[in-house]
Coordinates of C-alpha atoms in Angstrom, one line a residue:
M1 CA 10.1 -6.4 -12.5
N2 CA 13.1 -7.7 -10.6
Y3 CA 14.9 -5.0 -8.7
T4 CA 18.1 -5.3 -6.8
Q5 CA 17.9 -4.7 -3.1
N6 CA 19.4 -1.2 -3.5
Q7 CA 16.9 -0.3 -6.3
R8 CA 14.1 -1.3 -4.0
I9 CA 15.4 0.7 -1.1
S10 CA 15.9 3.8 -3.3
Q11 CA 12.2 3.9 -4.1
I12 CA 11.5 5.0 -0.5
T13 CA 12.4 8.6 0.4
E14 CA 11.4 11.0 3.1
S15 CA 8.5 12.1 0.9
T16 CA 7.1 8.5 0.6
L17 CA 4.0 7.3 2.3
I18 CA 4.3 3.6 2.7
V19 CA 1.1 1.6 3.0
G20 CA 1.0 -2.1 3.9
V21 CA -2.1 -4.1 3.2
D22 CA -3.1 -7.3 4.9
I23 CA -5.1 -9.1 2.2
A24 CA -8.1 -11.3 3.1
K25 CA -11.1 -12.8 1.2
H26 CA -13.7 -10.2 2.1
K27 CA -12.0 -7.4 4.0
H28 CA -8.5 -5.9 3.8
V29 CA -6.7 -4.0 6.5
A30 CA -4.1 -1.3 5.8
R31 CA -1.5 0.6 7.9
A32 CA 0.5 3.6 6.8
Q33 CA 3.9 4.7 7.9
N34 CA 6.8 7.0 6.9
D35 CA 10.3 6.0 5.7
R36 CA 11.5 5.6 9.3
G37 CA 8.7 3.3 10.3
L38 CA 6.6 5.8 12.2
M39 CA 2.9 4.7 12.0
Y40 CA 0.3 7.2 10.8
G41 CA -3.2 7.0 12.3
K42 CA -5.1 3.8 12.9
A43 CA -5.5 0.7 10.8
F44 CA -8.0 1.2 8.0
S45 CA -10.3 -1.7 7.1
F46 CA -12.1 -1.8 3.8
P47 CA -14.1 -4.4 1.9
S48 CA -12.9 -6.0 -1.3
T49 CA -15.3 -4.0 -3.5
R50 CA -14.9 -1.1 -5.8
Q51 CA -16.4 1.2 -3.1
G52 CA -13.9 -0.2 -0.6
F53 CA -11.0 0.4 -3.0
E54 CA -12.2 4.0 -3.6
A55 CA -12.4 4.6 0.2
F56 CA -8.9 3.2 0.6
C57 CA -7.6 5.6 -2.1
H58 CA -9.3 8.5 -0.3
W59 CA -7.8 7.4 3.0
M60 CA -4.3 7.3 1.5
K61 CA -4.8 10.7 -0.2
H62 CA -5.9 12.2 3.1
L63 CA -2.8 10.8 4.9
M64 CA -0.5 12.1 2.1
T65 CA -1.9 15.6 2.5
E66 CA -1.9 15.5 6.3
H67 CA 1.7 14.4 6.5
E68 CA 3.0 16.3 3.4
K69 CA 4.0 13.2 1.4
T70 CA 4.3 13.4 -2.4
Q71 CA 5.0 9.8 -3.2
L72 CA 3.1 6.6 -2.4
L73 CA 4.1 3.0 -2.3
V74 CA 1.6 0.2 -1.5
G75 CA 2.9 -3.2 -0.4
M76 CA 0.9 -6.4 -0.1
E77 CA 1.3 -10.1 0.4
P78 CA 0.1 -12.3 -2.5
T79 CA -2.6 -14.1 -0.5
G80 CA -4.3 -16.6 -2.8
H81 CA -5.8 -14.7 -5.7
Y82 CA -7.5 -12.1 -3.4
W83 CA -4.7 -9.5 -3.9
M84 CA -5.0 -9.3 -7.7
T85 CA -8.2 -7.2 -7.8
L86 CA -6.8 -4.6 -5.5
A87 CA -3.5 -4.5 -7.2
A88 CA -5.1 -4.1 -10.6
F89 CA -7.3 -1.3 -9.3
L90 CA -4.4 0.6 -7.8
R91 CA -2.2 0.1 -10.9
S92 CA -5.1 1.4 -13.1
R93 CA -4.8 4.6 -11.0
S94 CA -1.0 4.7 -11.4
I95 CA -0.4 3.9 -7.7
P96 CA 2.8 1.9 -7.3
V97 CA 2.2 -1.6 -5.9
V98 CA 4.8 -4.0 -4.5
V99 CA 4.0 -7.6 -3.9
V100 CA 6.0 -8.7 -0.9
N101 CA 7.1 -12.3 -0.3
P102 CA 6.5 -13.0 3.4
M103 CA 9.5 -15.3 3.4
H104 CA 11.7 -12.2 2.7
V105 CA 10.3 -9.9 5.4

């Protein structure tokens, strides 16, 4: 879906946990932050497998509880085709996914 810049910005509120994922062939790395850019915890590495994706979801849920967040937004770069499996997995669990063009960051 094509959002305007204001529509994209309005998706992020004080109650949003923002997670960025660095996509790779075998292992992905995620970082979480709040709406002001404050990082939460350490980077989380997980394999590109169903078990890795489940662990990633558990990690995000833990951070949401720990930091009292009620909304979640996951952003990732469309690296080759490696991002598609994770994006489909997250969307199947109703987790919002944003594909970020690195040229716009």
